[in-house]
Structures are given as structure tokens and as C-alpha cells.
Coordinates of C-alpha atoms in Angstrom, one line a residue:
X18 CA 39.4 122.3 102.8
X19 CA 41.1 125.5 101.5
X20 CA 42.4 125.1 97.9
X21 CA 45.9 126.3 98.9
X22 CA 46.2 123.5 101.4
X23 CA 44.9 120.6 99.3
X24 CA 48.4 119.7 97.9
X25 CA 49.9 119.8 101.4
X26 CA 47.2 117.6 102.9
X27 CA 47.4 115.1 100.0
X28 CA 51.2 114.8 100.2
X29 CA 51.1 114.6 104.0
X30 CA 48.4 111.9 104.0
X31 CA 50.2 110.0 101.3
X32 CA 53.6 110.0 103.1
X33 CA 52.0 109.1 106.4
X34 CA 50.1 106.1 104.9
X35 CA 53.1 105.0 103.0
X36 CA 55.2 105.2 106.2
X37 CA 52.7 103.0 108.1
X38 CA 52.5 100.4 105.4
X39 CA 56.3 100.5 104.8
X40 CA 56.9 100.0 108.5
X41 CA 54.6 97.1 108.6
X42 CA 56.3 95.5 105.6
X43 CA 59.8 96.0 107.2
X44 CA 58.6 94.4 110.5
X45 CA 57.5 91.4 108.4
X46 CA 60.9 91.4 106.8
X47 CA 59.6 92.4 103.4
X48 CA 61.0 95.1 101.2
X49 CA 59.4 98.5 102.1
X50 CA 58.5 99.0 98.5
X51 CA 55.8 96.3 99.0
X52 CA 54.3 98.4 101.7
X53 CA 54.3 101.5 99.5
X54 CA 52.5 99.7 96.7
X55 CA 50.0 98.2 99.2
X56 CA 49.5 101.7 100.7
X57 CA 48.6 103.0 97.2
X58 CA 46.1 100.1 96.8
X59 CA 44.6 100.9 100.2
X60 CA 43.9 104.6 99.3
X61 CA 43.1 104.0 95.7
X62 CA 39.6 104.2 94.1
X63 CA 39.2 100.4 93.8
X64 CA 39.2 99.8 97.6
X65 CA 36.8 101.2 100.2
X66 CA 37.7 104.0 102.5
X67 CA 39.8 107.1 102.1
X68 CA 40.7 107.9 98.5
X69 CA 43.8 110.0 97.6
X70 CA 43.5 112.6 94.8
X71 CA 45.4 110.5 92.2
X72 CA 45.8 113.4 89.8
X73 CA 47.5 115.6 92.3
X74 CA 49.7 112.8 93.7
X75 CA 50.8 111.8 90.2
X76 CA 52.4 115.3 89.8
X77 CA 54.5 114.8 92.9
X78 CA 55.2 111.2 91.7
X79 CA 56.7 112.7 88.5
X80 CA 59.3 114.3 90.7
X81 CA 60.0 110.9 92.2
X82 CA 60.6 109.5 88.7
X83 CA 63.0 112.3 87.9
X84 CA 65.0 111.7 91.1
X85 CA 64.9 107.9 90.6
X86 CA 66.5 108.4 87.2
X87 CA 69.0 110.8 88.7
X88 CA 69.9 108.0 91.2
X89 CA 70.3 105.5 88.3
X90 CA 72.7 108.0 86.6
X91 CA 74.7 108.3 89.7
X92 CA 75.3 104.6 89.7
X93 CA 76.2 104.6 86.0
X94 CA 79.9 104.3 85.6
X95 CA 81.8 103.3 82.5
X96 CA 84.7 102.2 84.7
X97 CA 82.5 99.9 86.7
X98 CA 81.0 98.4 83.5
X99 CA 84.5 98.1 82.0
X100 CA 85.6 95.7 84.8
X101 CA 82.8 93.3 84.0
X102 CA 81.9 94.2 80.5
X103 CA 82.5 90.8 79.0
X104 CA 79.8 89.5 81.3
X105 CA 77.2 92.2 81.7
X106 CA 77.0 93.5 78.1
X107 CA 76.1 90.2 76.4
X108 CA 74.3 88.9 79.5
X109 CA 72.1 91.8 80.1
X110 CA 71.2 92.4 76.5
X111 CA 70.4 88.7 75.8
X112 CA 68.5 88.3 79.1
X113 CA 66.3 91.3 78.3
X114 CA 65.7 90.0 74.8
X115 CA 64.7 86.5 76.1
X116 CA 62.4 87.9 78.8
X117 CA 60.8 90.4 76.4
X118 CA 60.3 87.7 73.8
X119 CA 58.6 85.4 76.3
X120 CA 56.4 88.2 77.5
X121 CA 55.4 89.1 73.9
X122 CA 54.6 85.5 73.2
X123 CA 52.4 85.2 76.2
X124 CA 50.5 88.5 75.3
X125 CA 49.9 87.3 71.8
X126 CA 48.7 83.9 73.1
X127 CA 46.2 85.9 75.1
X128 CA 44.9 87.6 71.9
X129 CA 46.6 91.0 72.7
X130 CA 47.7 93.4 69.9
X131 CA 51.4 93.7 68.9
X132 CA 51.5 97.0 70.8
X133 CA 50.3 95.5 74.0
X134 CA 52.6 92.5 73.5
X135 CA 55.7 94.8 73.1
X136 CA 54.7 96.8 76.2
X137 CA 54.2 93.7 78.3
X138 CA 57.4 92.1 77.1
X139 CA 59.4 95.3 77.9
X140 CA 57.7 95.6 81.3
X141 CA 58.9 92.2 82.5
X142 CA 62.4 92.4 80.9
X143 CA 64.1 94.7 83.3
X144 CA 64.7 94.1 87.0
X145 CA 64.3 96.8 89.7
X146 CA 67.4 98.7 90.5
X147 CA 66.0 100.0 93.8
X148 CA 65.1 96.4 95.0
X149 CA 68.5 95.0 94.0
X150 CA 70.6 97.8 95.5
X151 CA 68.7 97.7 98.7
X152 CA 69.0 93.9 98.9
X153 CA 72.8 94.0 98.2
X154 CA 73.3 96.8 100.8
X155 CA 71.3 94.9 103.4
X156 CA 73.5 91.8 103.0
X157 CA 76.7 93.9 102.6
X158 CA 77.3 92.4 99.2
X159 CA 77.4 95.6 97.1
X160 CA 81.2 95.3 96.6
X161 CA 81.4 91.6 96.2
X162 CA 82.0 89.9 92.9
X163 CA 78.3 89.2 92.4
X164 CA 77.5 92.7 93.5
X165 CA 79.7 94.3 90.8
X166 CA 78.2 92.0 88.2
X167 CA 74.6 92.7 89.3
X168 CA 75.1 96.4 89.4
X169 CA 76.8 96.5 86.0
X170 CA 74.1 94.2 84.6
X171 CA 71.3 96.5 85.8
X172 CA 73.1 99.6 84.5
X173 CA 73.1 98.0 81.0
X174 CA 69.4 97.1 81.4
X175 CA 68.5 100.6 82.7
X176 CA 70.4 102.3 79.9
X177 CA 68.5 100.1 77.4
X178 CA 65.2 101.2 79.1
X179 CA 66.2 104.8 79.0
X180 CA 66.1 104.6 75.2
X181 CA 62.9 102.6 75.3
X182 CA 61.3 105.5 77.2
X183 CA 62.3 107.8 74.5
X184 CA 61.4 105.7 71.5
X185 CA 58.1 104.1 72.7
X186 CA 56.0 107.3 72.6
X187 CA 57.4 108.0 69.1
X188 CA 56.2 104.6 67.7
X189 CA 53.1 104.3 69.8
X190 CA 50.8 105.5 66.9
X191 CA 52.1 102.8 64.7
X192 CA 51.8 100.1 67.3
X193 CA 48.2 101.2 68.2
X194 CA 47.0 101.2 64.6
X195 CA 45.7 104.8 65.0
X196 CA 46.8 106.7 62.0
X197 CA 49.0 103.7 61.1
X198 CA 49.6 104.8 57.5
X199 CA 50.7 108.3 58.4
X200 CA 52.7 106.9 61.3
X201 CA 54.4 104.4 59.0
X202 CA 55.3 107.0 56.5
X203 CA 56.7 109.3 59.1
X204 CA 58.2 106.7 61.3
X205 CA 61.8 107.0 60.0
X206 CA 61.7 110.8 60.4
X207 CA 60.1 110.6 63.8
X208 CA 62.7 108.1 65.0
X209 CA 65.5 110.0 63.3
X210 CA 64.6 113.3 64.9
X211 CA 64.1 111.7 68.3
X212 CA 67.5 110.0 68.1
X213 CA 69.2 113.2 66.9
X214 CA 67.8 115.1 69.8
X215 CA 69.0 112.5 72.3
X216 CA 72.4 112.4 70.7
X217 CA 72.7 116.2 70.7
X218 CA 71.7 116.4 74.3
X219 CA 74.1 113.5 75.2
X220 CA 76.9 115.3 73.3
X221 CA 76.2 118.5 75.2
X222 CA 76.4 116.6 78.5
X223 CA 79.6 114.8 77.5
X224 CA 81.4 117.9 76.2
X225 CA 80.1 120.6 78.6
X226 CA 78.2 118.8 81.4
X227 CA 81.0 116.5 82.5
X228 CA 83.3 119.5 83.0
X229 CA 80.9 122.1 84.2
X230 CA 78.9 120.1 86.8
X231 CA 81.9 118.6 88.6
X232 CA 83.5 122.1 88.7
X233 CA 80.3 123.6 90.1
X234 CA 80.0 120.9 92.8
X235 CA 83.7 121.3 93.7
X236 CA 83.3 125.1 93.9
X237 CA 80.2 124.9 96.1
X238 CA 81.8 122.2 98.4
X239 CA 84.7 124.5 99.1
X240 CA 82.3 127.1 100.5
X241 CA 81.6 124.6 103.4
X242 CA 77.8 125.0 103.3
X243 CA 75.9 121.7 103.3
X244 CA 72.7 123.5 102.4
X245 CA 74.2 125.0 99.3
X246 CA 75.7 121.7 98.3
X247 CA 72.4 119.9 98.6
X248 CA 70.7 122.7 96.7
X249 CA 73.4 122.5 94.0
X250 CA 72.8 118.7 93.6
X251 CA 69.0 119.1 93.3
X252 CA 69.3 122.1 91.0
X253 CA 71.6 120.1 88.8
X254 CA 69.1 117.1 88.6
X255 CA 66.0 119.2 88.0
X256 CA 67.7 121.9 85.9
X257 CA 69.3 119.5 83.4
X258 CA 65.9 117.6 83.3
X259 CA 64.1 120.8 82.5
X260 CA 66.8 121.7 79.9
X261 CA 66.3 118.3 78.3
X262 CA 62.5 118.7 78.2
X263 CA 62.2 122.3 77.1
X264 CA 65.1 122.7 74.7
X265 CA 65.7 119.2 73.3
X266 CA 62.2 117.8 73.6
X267 CA 63.2 114.7 75.5
X268 CA 61.8 113.5 78.8
X269 CA 62.6 115.0 82.2
X270 CA 63.6 111.5 83.3
X271 CA 66.2 111.1 80.5
X272 CA 67.7 114.5 81.4
X273 CA 67.9 113.5 85.1
X274 CA 69.7 110.3 84.1
X275 CA 72.3 112.3 82.2
X276 CA 72.6 114.7 85.2
X277 CA 73.3 111.8 87.5
X278 CA 75.8 110.4 84.9
X279 CA 77.8 113.6 84.8
X280 CA 77.7 114.0 88.6
X281 CA 79.1 110.5 88.9
X282 CA 82.2 111.8 87.1
X283 CA 83.0 114.1 90.0
X284 CA 85.1 113.0 93.0
X285 CA 82.2 114.3 95.1
X286 CA 79.7 111.8 93.5
X287 CA 79.3 109.8 96.8
X288 CA 78.6 113.0 98.7
X289 CA 76.2 114.1 96.0
X290 CA 74.4 110.7 96.2
X291 CA 74.1 111.0 100.0
X292 CA 72.7 114.5 99.8
X293 CA 70.2 113.7 97.2
X294 CA 69.2 110.3 98.7
X295 CA 66.7 111.6 101.3
X296 CA 64.8 113.7 98.8
X297 CA 64.9 110.9 96.2
X298 CA 63.6 108.3 98.7
X299 CA 60.7 110.5 99.8
X300 CA 59.5 111.3 96.3
X301 CA 60.2 107.8 95.1
X302 CA 57.7 106.6 97.8
X303 CA 55.1 108.8 96.1
X304 CA 55.9 107.2 92.8
X305 CA 55.3 103.7 94.1
X306 CA 52.2 104.9 95.9
X307 CA 50.8 106.3 92.7
X308 CA 51.4 103.0 91.0
X309 CA 49.4 101.2 93.7
X310 CA 46.6 103.7 93.3
X311 CA 46.1 102.6 89.7
X312 CA 46.0 98.9 90.7
X313 CA 42.7 97.1 90.8
X314 CA 42.9 94.1 93.2
X315 CA 40.0 92.5 91.5
X316 CA 42.2 91.7 88.5
X317 CA 44.1 89.2 90.6
X318 CA 40.8 87.5 91.6
X319 CA 39.4 87.6 88.1
X320 CA 42.6 86.5 86.3
X321 CA 44.6 84.4 88.8
X322 CA 46.0 82.2 86.0
X323 CA 47.4 85.2 84.1
X324 CA 49.0 86.6 87.3
X325 CA 50.5 83.1 88.1
X326 CA 51.9 82.9 84.5
X327 CA 53.6 86.2 84.6
X328 CA 55.0 85.6 88.1
X329 CA 56.4 82.3 87.0
X330 CA 58.0 83.9 84.0
X331 CA 59.5 86.8 86.1
X332 CA 60.7 84.6 89.0
X333 CA 61.4 81.3 87.4
X334 CA 62.1 82.3 83.8
X335 CA 64.4 85.2 84.5
X336 CA 66.2 83.1 87.2
X337 CA 66.8 80.3 84.7
X338 CA 67.9 82.5 81.8
X339 CA 70.2 84.5 84.0
X340 CA 71.8 81.4 85.5
X341 CA 72.3 79.7 82.1
X342 CA 73.7 82.9 80.6
X343 CA 76.2 83.2 83.5
X344 CA 77.3 79.6 83.0
X345 CA 77.5 80.2 79.3
X346 CA 79.8 83.1 80.0
X347 CA 82.0 80.7 82.1
X348 CA 81.1 82.0 85.5
X349 CA 81.1 79.8 88.6
X350 CA 77.8 78.2 89.9
X351 CA 77.8 80.4 93.0
X352 CA 77.8 83.7 91.1
X353 CA 75.3 82.3 88.5
X354 CA 72.9 81.3 91.2
X355 CA 73.1 84.6 93.1
X356 CA 72.8 86.7 90.0
X357 CA 69.8 84.7 88.8
X358 CA 68.0 85.2 92.1
X359 CA 68.9 88.9 92.2
X360 CA 67.4 89.6 88.8
X361 CA 64.2 87.5 89.2
X362 CA 62.0 90.6 89.9
X363 CA 60.7 93.7 88.2
X364 CA 60.1 97.2 89.5
X365 CA 60.2 100.9 88.7
X366 CA 61.0 100.8 85.0
X367 CA 58.2 98.2 84.5
X368 CA 55.8 100.7 86.0
X369 CA 57.2 103.5 83.8
X370 CA 56.9 101.4 80.6
X371 CA 53.4 100.2 81.4
X372 CA 52.4 103.8 82.3
X373 CA 53.5 105.0 78.9
X374 CA 51.7 102.1 77.3
X375 CA 48.5 103.0 79.1
X376 CA 48.8 106.7 78.2
X377 CA 49.4 105.8 74.6
X378 CA 46.4 103.5 74.5
X379 CA 48.6 100.4 73.8
X380 CA 47.3 98.6 76.9
X381 CA 44.3 98.9 79.2
X382 CA 44.2 99.2 83.0
X383 CA 43.7 95.5 83.4
X384 CA 47.0 94.8 81.7
X385 CA 48.8 97.5 83.8
X386 CA 47.2 95.9 86.9
X387 CA 48.7 92.5 85.8
X388 CA 52.2 94.1 85.6
X389 CA 51.8 95.8 89.1
X390 CA 50.5 92.5 90.6
X391 CA 53.4 90.6 89.1
X392 CA 55.9 93.1 90.4
X393 CA 54.3 93.1 93.8
X394 CA 54.5 89.4 94.2
X395 CA 58.0 89.1 92.7
X396 CA 59.4 91.8 94.9
X397 CA 57.8 90.2 98.0
X398 CA 59.4 86.8 97.5
X399 CA 62.7 88.1 96.1
X400 CA 64.6 88.6 99.3
X401 CA 63.6 85.3 100.9
X402 CA 64.5 83.6 97.6
X403 CA 67.8 85.4 97.4
X404 CA 68.7 84.4 101.0
X405 CA 67.8 80.8 100.3
X406 CA 69.8 80.7 97.1
X407 CA 72.8 82.3 98.7
X408 CA 72.8 79.7 101.5
X409 CA 72.5 76.9 98.9
X410 CA 75.2 78.4 96.8
X411 CA 77.6 78.7 99.8
X412 CA 77.0 75.1 100.6
X413 CA 77.7 74.1 97.0
X414 CA 80.8 76.2 96.9
X415 CA 82.1 74.6 100.1
X416 CA 81.6 71.1 98.7
X417 CA 83.0 71.9 95.2
X418 CA 85.5 74.8 94.7
X419 CA 84.6 77.1 91.9
X420 CA 86.5 76.5 88.7
X421 CA 86.2 80.0 87.4
X422 CA 86.6 83.3 89.3
X423 CA 85.9 86.8 88.0
X424 CA 88.7 89.2 88.8
X425 CA 88.5 92.9 88.5
X426 CA 90.1 94.3 85.3
X427 CA 92.3 97.3 86.1
X428 CA 91.4 100.5 84.4
X429 CA 94.4 100.5 82.2
X430 CA 93.5 97.1 80.9
X431 CA 89.9 98.1 80.3
X432 CA 91.0 101.1 78.2
X433 CA 93.5 99.2 76.1
X434 CA 91.1 96.3 75.7
X435 CA 93.5 93.7 77.3
X436 CA 92.3 91.3 79.9
X437 CA 93.5 89.5 82.9
X438 CA 93.8 85.7 83.0
X439 CA 91.0 84.4 85.2
X440 CA 93.5 81.9 86.7
X441 CA 95.7 84.6 88.2
X442 CA 94.8 87.6 90.2
X443 CA 97.6 90.2 90.1
X444 CA 96.0 92.1 93.0
X445 CA 96.2 89.3 95.5
X446 CA 98.7 90.0 98.3
X447 CA 97.8 87.2 100.6
X448 CA 101.4 85.9 100.5
X449 CA 102.9 89.0 102.1
X450 CA 104.2 88.7 105.6
X451 CA 104.9 91.4 108.3
X452 CA 103.3 94.2 106.3
X453 CA 100.9 97.0 107.1
X454 CA 97.3 97.1 105.8
X455 CA 95.9 100.6 105.4
X456 CA 92.2 101.0 105.0
X457 CA 91.2 104.2 103.2
X458 CA 93.4 106.4 101.1
X459 CA 92.1 109.9 101.9
X460 CA 94.0 112.6 103.5
X461 CA 94.9 110.5 106.6
X462 CA 95.7 107.3 104.6
X463 CA 97.8 109.2 102.1
X464 CA 99.9 110.7 104.9
X465 CA 100.4 107.2 106.5
X466 CA 101.5 105.7 103.2
X467 CA 103.9 108.6 102.5
X468 CA 105.5 108.0 105.9
X469 CA 105.8 104.3 105.1
X470 CA 107.4 105.0 101.7
X471 CA 110.0 107.3 103.3
X472 CA 110.8 104.9 106.1
X473 CA 110.7 101.8 103.8
X474 CA 110.8 99.5 106.9
X475 CA 107.7 97.4 105.9
X476 CA 105.6 97.0 102.7
X477 CA 102.0 98.1 102.8
X478 CA 98.7 97.3 101.1
X479 CA 95.9 99.8 100.7
X480 CA 92.2 98.8 100.7
X481 CA 90.1 101.5 99.0
X482 CA 86.5 101.6 97.6
X483 CA 87.0 104.4 95.1
X484 CA 88.1 102.9 91.8
X485 CA 89.8 106.1 90.6
X486 CA 92.1 106.2 93.7
X487 CA 92.9 102.5 93.3
X488 CA 93.7 102.9 89.6
X489 CA 96.0 105.8 90.4
X490 CA 97.9 103.9 93.1
X491 CA 98.4 100.9 90.8
X492 CA 99.8 103.1 88.0
X493 CA 102.6 104.2 90.5
X494 CA 103.3 100.6 91.5
X495 CA 101.6 100.7 94.9
X496 CA 99.8 97.6 96.2
X497 CA 96.1 98.5 96.2
X498 CA 92.9 96.5 96.4
X499 CA 89.4 97.7 95.4
X500 CA 86.9 96.5 97.9
X501 CA 85.1 96.8 101.2
X502 CA 87.3 96.1 104.2
X503 CA 84.4 94.8 106.3
X504 CA 84.5 91.7 104.1
X505 CA 86.8 88.8 105.1
X506 CA 87.7 87.9 101.5
X507 CA 88.9 91.4 100.8
X508 CA 91.0 91.4 104.0
X509 CA 92.4 87.9 103.0
X510 CA 93.5 89.3 99.6
X511 CA 95.3 92.1 101.5
X512 CA 97.2 89.4 103.5
X513 CA 95.6 90.2 106.8
X514 CA 96.4 86.7 108.1
X515 CA 100.2 87.6 108.3
X516 CA 100.0 91.4 108.6
X517 CA 101.8 93.1 111.4
X518 CA 99.4 96.1 111.7
X519 CA 96.1 97.3 110.3
X520 CA 95.5 101.1 110.1
X521 CA 91.8 102.0 109.9
X522 CA 90.9 105.5 108.6
X523 CA 87.3 104.8 107.7
X524 CA 85.2 107.8 108.9
X525 CA 82.0 105.9 109.7
X526 CA 82.2 104.5 113.3
X527 CA 80.1 101.4 112.6
X528 CA 82.3 100.4 109.6
X529 CA 85.4 101.1 111.6
X530 CA 84.2 98.8 114.4
X531 CA 83.3 96.0 111.9
X532 CA 86.7 96.3 110.1
X533 CA 88.6 95.9 113.4
X534 CA 86.4 93.0 114.5
X535 CA 86.8 91.1 111.3
X536 CA 90.5 91.8 111.1
X537 CA 91.0 90.5 114.7
X538 CA 88.9 87.4 114.0
X539 CA 91.2 86.6 111.0
X540 CA 94.5 87.5 112.8
X541 CA 94.1 87.8 116.6
X542 CA 97.8 88.9 117.0
X543 CA 97.5 91.9 114.6
X544 CA 98.1 95.4 116.0
X545 CA 95.4 97.9 115.4
X546 CA 95.6 101.7 114.8
X547 CA 92.2 103.3 114.3
X548 CA 91.2 106.9 113.8
X549 CA 88.0 108.1 115.6
X550 CA 85.9 111.2 115.4
X551 CA 84.5 111.3 119.0
X552 CA 85.6 110.7 122.5
X553 CA 83.0 108.0 122.9
X554 CA 84.4 106.1 119.9
X555 CA 87.9 106.4 121.2
X556 CA 86.8 105.1 124.6
X557 CA 85.1 102.1 122.9
X558 CA 88.3 101.2 121.0
X559 CA 90.5 101.7 124.0
X560 CA 88.4 99.2 125.9
X561 CA 88.6 96.8 123.0
X562 CA 92.3 97.1 122.4
X563 CA 93.1 96.8 126.1
X564 CA 91.5 93.4 126.2
X565 CA 93.8 90.4 126.8
X566 CA 95.8 89.5 123.6
X567 CA 94.9 92.8 121.9
X568 CA 97.2 95.7 121.3
X569 CA 97.0 98.9 119.4
X570 CA 96.0 102.6 119.6
X571 CA 92.8 104.6 119.0
X572 CA 93.4 108.2 117.9
X573 CA 90.8 110.8 118.4
X574 CA 91.6 113.5 115.8
X575 CA 90.2 116.5 117.8
X576 CA 91.9 115.3 121.0
X577 CA 95.3 115.0 119.1
X578 CA 94.8 118.6 117.8
X579 CA 94.1 119.7 121.4
X580 CA 97.2 117.9 122.8
X581 CA 99.4 119.5 120.1
X582 CA 98.1 122.9 121.0
X583 CA 98.6 122.2 124.7
X584 CA 102.2 121.1 123.9
X585 CA 102.8 124.4 122.1
X586 CA 101.3 126.3 125.0
X587 CA 103.6 124.7 127.6
X588 CA 106.7 125.3 125.4
X589 CA 105.7 129.0 124.9
X590 CA 105.3 129.4 128.6
X591 CA 108.9 128.3 129.2
X592 CA 108.6 124.5 129.7
X593 CA 111.3 122.5 128.0
X594 CA 110.4 120.3 125.1
X595 CA 111.0 117.1 127.1
X596 CA 109.0 118.3 130.1
X597 CA 106.1 119.2 127.8
X598 CA 106.3 115.8 126.1
X599 CA 106.1 114.1 129.4
X600 CA 103.0 116.1 130.4
X601 CA 101.3 115.5 127.1
X602 CA 102.1 111.8 127.1
X603 CA 100.5 111.5 130.6
X604 CA 97.4 113.1 129.2
X605 CA 97.4 111.0 126.0
X606 CA 97.7 107.8 128.0
X607 CA 94.9 108.7 130.4
X608 CA 91.5 106.9 129.9
X609 CA 89.3 108.8 127.5
X610 CA 85.8 109.8 128.7
X611 CA 83.1 111.4 126.6
X612 CA 82.9 115.2 127.3
X613 CA 80.7 116.0 130.3
X614 CA 78.7 119.2 130.4
X615 CA 77.5 120.9 133.5
X616 CA 74.0 120.0 132.7
X617 CA 74.9 116.3 133.1
X618 CA 76.0 116.7 136.7
X619 CA 73.7 115.2 139.3
X620 CA 71.2 117.7 140.5
X621 CA 72.2 117.3 144.1
X622 CA 75.8 118.1 143.3
X623 CA 74.7 121.2 141.4
X624 CA 72.6 122.3 144.4
X625 CA 75.6 121.7 146.7
X626 CA 77.8 123.9 144.6
X627 CA 75.2 126.7 144.5
X628 CA 74.6 126.4 148.2
X629 CA 78.3 126.7 149.0
X630 CA 78.6 129.8 146.8
X631 CA 75.2 131.3 145.8
X632 CA 76.9 134.1 143.9
X633 CA 79.3 131.8 142.0
X634 CA 77.2 131.8 138.8
X635 CA 76.8 135.6 138.9
X636 CA 80.6 136.0 139.5
X637 CA 81.4 133.7 136.7
X638 CA 79.0 135.6 134.3
X639 CA 80.4 138.9 135.4

């Protein structure tokens, strides 16, 4: 094999094998990450058959770690944490301490050193962000009460682990006992210098990065080039990571985290996340594959009791501690059960910490294999466990109404430190009658609400997913709800049961369909106005809204622009305004069909046209 093609062949083989195993895992309704880990085991040196060059793939995996941390930073939001800070700050910190303490106790009981005990404790103390986010997205629970708590909880855990990744290499000599006297003498200075570098870099990002990066993304977005915007996002992630490593001496991963954090301050953060996600997913696969390569399956056969003990602690212990902490924080049983099940697994940070421990000589490969085996088993059973717990929690909630409910804290309250009484939600408009529900407050939604304000015939409620927009509307006295309009509880809070009209401006066709379906299930008499972005979508909604008992209108933006231009054309040619309106109305009320191209005509019709006038095509071209 030529030397220049070795990397390409290795990456291609790795991605191909990971795809096959991930596909098999998905078909078995397991998280794809399980397949990626198994793929690494299959091509690792501890199993027969084809063996991947682990040294080469680990370099590509480093890029996966950087992009994973960039994704963690994108989900980091002080505003999101502020709304649930009284739960996630004490809950996450105490839960991590409890889990780490149990892990350290187990390691010491096995005769491990304090260094190994600390690494094992930290490895099982943090849940997988990737697994939890994927699970919440799959169940459409990311914007639910439990979803906000879980994401905020994980952000706190991840932020704690970011500092662990910085400090662990610095104290590794002391923990390993190698040069302990010198390490002890210089520990304060080492930690002080490390913290100063982190703080200096963080200050640079806060003062300069949070202004420069959003400005750069906004400037590039105005150019209208998707390729340049994607390149800007990736350059930001990798460039700030390189700056952190080369100038401030901190890890690439920490730099990428801060890059994601400053990008999250931009209004274009969601677009940045969507542009970076494909690259992040691809290289994250290589990271999980590289972890699987290091795993020796014989450890499970040789130490089944050790694996069972760690799995019990991760699944059962973390579930119990999370549930009890949630109840101690006066949260309902439903939320406590769901959060407990969501956090009863470990993942990417566990692999990073154990990898640092292995490199620093704090643990051996057998201990790292125990961490990987525990993560593999916990991730495999997490989604079935979460589904079972959710069903159980729903049944309990149906029998016994929850006595405490978490309500979002408005941004103004979060800043001033005030709180909202849990017995009263000021953003519940379910008692309104005859109003309009507007889904989305972008350019289209803003125009609609301005028209309603000027007309003042009916009140309106806006449902929006961007917290900044909701906070802005609330400061001006508008009725706004932060949430996902595909969820029935969000629509209930918007008063959908007694609303006169729902206006859907969501750009995603699947979401728009689901919103309309749920709204009509809750209020069959409601009128529907929905914006579409294709003739096919308009045709679908027209058929839906022409069904018995349904009424409303589907607007195809491009078609409305065309009709407006046609109206202007007729008036310019001498038609009266009324005559032009009549013609345009007849076109607007005609059944919409997806655009047909000549290539879609039946072959025999095309032949008949050409047979009737063989020179027609030549005449047309001429």
C-alpha cells in the first residue's frame, strides 16, 4: 500500500466498519454508539481478523474529541442554566461527588492506588451528553421540563469535567508517586499556573471572543455562501482550539469548548450547530471506534464481578442518587424518575478521563477496559430503561397529580435573582378564548403579530423556541411561551383549546405537519394558516384543510410572490385593479400541483409532440 494512501484507507475502512455496526445497532433499536464501540473491538488487536492502525486512527479521533467539545460548548448557555439553576447546580455537583466517591471506594477496596481510584471515580461520575441528547431528541423531549433539567444538569457536569481534563495531567505525577516529593513541592505553582492560563484564556474569550466570533459569523452569513459559513464555523472551532494549545498551553479540547460557548452567544448558533454537526458526527464516530480498539473483551470474562459491580453503580447507583436528589430539591416524582433514568449511563468524558489516566500511568489497560465495558453495557440498556421508566412515571402521574412543578424562570428574574412561585405560572394562557396562536417569531411571525397589534381585534400568543426572542417579547408585555409547538402541553399553555386560529410559520415541513395535527386533535374547530416552502407541501395541507370539519389556508411563499408579480403585470398592461384581483384570486384558489417538467411527461406524449412537429425543438431553440 503506498504510504500516501495509508491514512485514506484507514479512515475509509474505519468509517465503513463503524457504519455497518452502527446500522446493525440501530436495527436492533440500540444507540448507534454501541455499534461504534463494537466496531472498534472487532478491528482491534484483541480480536482475530482485520486490525486497524490504532496509532493513525487515534490522530483522527483527536479531531473527534475537539469537535465533540465544540458541540458541548454550543449547548452551553448561561440563560438555560439560569432557568433551572436551583436544581442543576446543587444536583449535578452533589451527584458527581457521590458517584465519584463510590467509585473511589470500590477502587480502593480492589487494592488500587489513590491515583487509580480518583480516575475510576471521575470516569463513572459524568453521564454521556451524546447519549442523553440523542435519547431526548428521539423521544421529542428536548424542550420538556425534564429535558431542560437534564441538559442543564449535563452542562454543569461537562463544565466540571472540562476543568478535570485541565487539572488531572498537572497532578498526575503526585498521584502516581513518581517524583512525588518534587511534585508535592511544585504542586501549588503547577496548579496556579494552569488555572491562571485557563482564566486568561477564558477572559480573552469573554472579552474578545464573544464579540468577534458572532460578528464574524454574521458577516459571513450575509454573503449567502453556505460553504463559507461552514468553513467559518470549523475554522472557529479548530482555530480557537489551536490558539488555546499553542499560546495558553491548555488542551485543544478546552479551546474548542470555549469556541462553542462563544458561538452559542450568536443568533446564528443553531445554524452553526447544524453546519458543524455532520463533521462532528463523522469524527466522533472515529473517537468511539478508537476507544473500542483499546478494549480487551477478555477483561469481561476474566473479571465479570468487577464489571457487574461498576454497571450496578452506574445504572442503579446513579439512578437512585439522581432520583433522591431531585426529590430533595422538591421536584415531582415524574421528573425525578425520568432524570434518574437519563443520567444512569457514562460515555465520552469517561473515555477521555480514563485515557488521560492511562497515558499518565495512573491506571492500566485492564482498568480502562473495565470503564469501556461499563459504558458499553450502561449505554446499551439506557434507552430501554428510559422508555420503561417514562411509561411507569406517566402512569404514576395519571394516578396521583404532581405536587410540585418546575416553571421556567424568565430571564429578567434570573438576572435579578428573584424567583417565580412554583404554584403559579405567569406564562400560562390556557384561559384565553377566541385568540390567535402564532408559532414562530421570525420575519413572518413578526409581521403577523405587528398586523394583529395594529388591528387589535383579537389577542395573540406566540410560541417560540429561542429564549432570547421570548425574553424580548415578554419585556414588551407580549404573551410568549418558550417551548416546542409539537408538544400538546405547550399548545395547552398557549390556550389552543379555545383559540380561534393557529398560524404556523415553522420552516421544517415535518414539524409544521405535526404542529397542525396536534393542534387539530386538541381543537378540531380551530382554523389553520400555515406557511409552506414547496408546492408539494401546499398541496398536502390543502387536502388536509379541505377535509370535512377543517378550514384554513396553506400559503406557498414562492407562489404568493409569483401571484403578486402577475398582479403587477396585469395592472401594468392596462387591466383594472379589480379585474386583476379577480384573475389572481382564481389562480390562488385553484388546486396546487407540484411543478412538472417536460422530462416527467409520458414518453408516448413526448413522441406524439415531436411527430406532429419534428422541427418544434429546433424552432424553440432558435
